[in-house]
Amino acid sequence: MDTPIPILLISLLLSSLPLFSISSPHDTLPTSSSLSIPNLLTSPNGVFTAGFHSVGKNAYCFSIWFTVPTSDGSLTVVWTANRDQPVNGELSKLSLLKSGDLILTDADQFTVWSTNTNSISPLELKLLDTGNLVLKNPSGTIIWQSFDSPTDTILPNQPMTRTAKLVSSRSQTNISTGFYSFFFDDDNVLRLLFDGPEISSVYWPDPWKNSWQAGRTTYNSSRRAAFNLSGYFISSDKLLFKASEFGL
Ligand SMILES: *[C@@H]1O[C@H](CO)[C@@H](O)[C@H](O)[C@H]1NC(C)=O
Ligand SMILES: *[C@@H]1O[C@H](CO)[C@@H](O)[C@H](O)[C@H]1NC(C)=O
Ligand SMILES: *[C@@H]1O[C@H](CO)[C@@H](O)[C@H](O)[C@H]1NC(C)=O
């Protein structure tokens, strides 16, 4: 008759766990705190979740994904901090330092990724309803945002800019950097490039056509594109198409 004691101990342990890990989801990481497995951030509307996502045996990436998995149970990841350098499951953490830097450290404390930001005032990290992860100061100024450095996806409200570059995943099951990229080229035109181990070539728009033959313009140097509220992708180089599916 020695079982009642361990059971009592377990229930005591459970009831003394910090609210952080068992309460309703939250969207903010305050200054001088950190996030580690299994803690998550969830946008107020519940659509997006940020946290450590398993990419292999004891290998994790800090990512943002749609909270609801697809019908086959897989997660639709929309942004990743460390796609080429997964971290350990134990002891890895995302920390918002007092200095204003947001860093991702591996089990051995090695910094795998950081926002390289600093601030005198305390910052907070917040996952917004749009899926944008933002570092804000007390007056609401955005110091850093995930929307500025897309991985392989842009979301509605997320502009494609002159510095943004979407790079495909290696494969359906491997989210590390792949060979296909989408970006504004030096002549202001959005292009797709295959950059493989042996060959590198632009394949869209058709490289045998000039820009106007391809329905584009090189004259607008603003280099900006985005989905509008009806699901049209509208670009400063005159590329226009409608998303085949739009809305949730
Ligand atoms: C993903 O692909 C990269 C590049 O080929 C490789 O180094 C890495 O081990 C792969 N990761 C997994 C989980 O298979
Ligand atoms: C989005 O762009 C399309 C094509 O230019 C336009 O017809 C539509 O009215 C726009 N929708 C909104 C909400 O601005
Ligand atoms: C250039 O593109 C921007 C969008 O980035 C647009 O607002 C502007 O009207 C365009 N300029 C011209 C001359 O078409």
CSV table of C-alpha atoms and ligand atoms in Angstrom, one decimal, residues 228-232 234 240, ligand 2:
chain,number,residue,atom,x,y,z
A,228,ASN,CA,-5.1,43.0,-51.4
A,229,LEU,CA,-8.3,42.2,-49.4
A,230,SER,CA,-10.0,40.4,-52.3
A,231,GLY,CA,-7.0,38.0,-52.7
A,232,TYR,CA,-5.3,39.7,-55.7
A,234,ILE,CA,-0.6,43.2,-57.0
A,240,LEU,CA,-1.3,40.6,-61.1
B,2,LIG,C1,-8.0,44.1,-55.4
B,2,LIG,O1,-7.5,44.2,-56.7
B,2,LIG,C2,-8.4,43.9,-57.7
B,2,LIG,C3,-7.6,44.0,-59.0
B,2,LIG,O2,-7.0,45.2,-59.2
B,2,LIG,C4,-9.6,44.9,-57.7
B,2,LIG,O3,-10.5,44.5,-58.7
B,2,LIG,C5,-10.3,44.8,-56.3
B,2,LIG,O4,-11.3,45.7,-56.2
B,2,LIG,C6,-9.2,45.0,-55.2
B,2,LIG,N1,-9.9,44.8,-53.9
B,2,LIG,C7,-9.8,45.6,-52.9
B,2,LIG,C8,-10.5,45.2,-51.6
B,2,LIG,O5,-9.1,46.6,-52.9
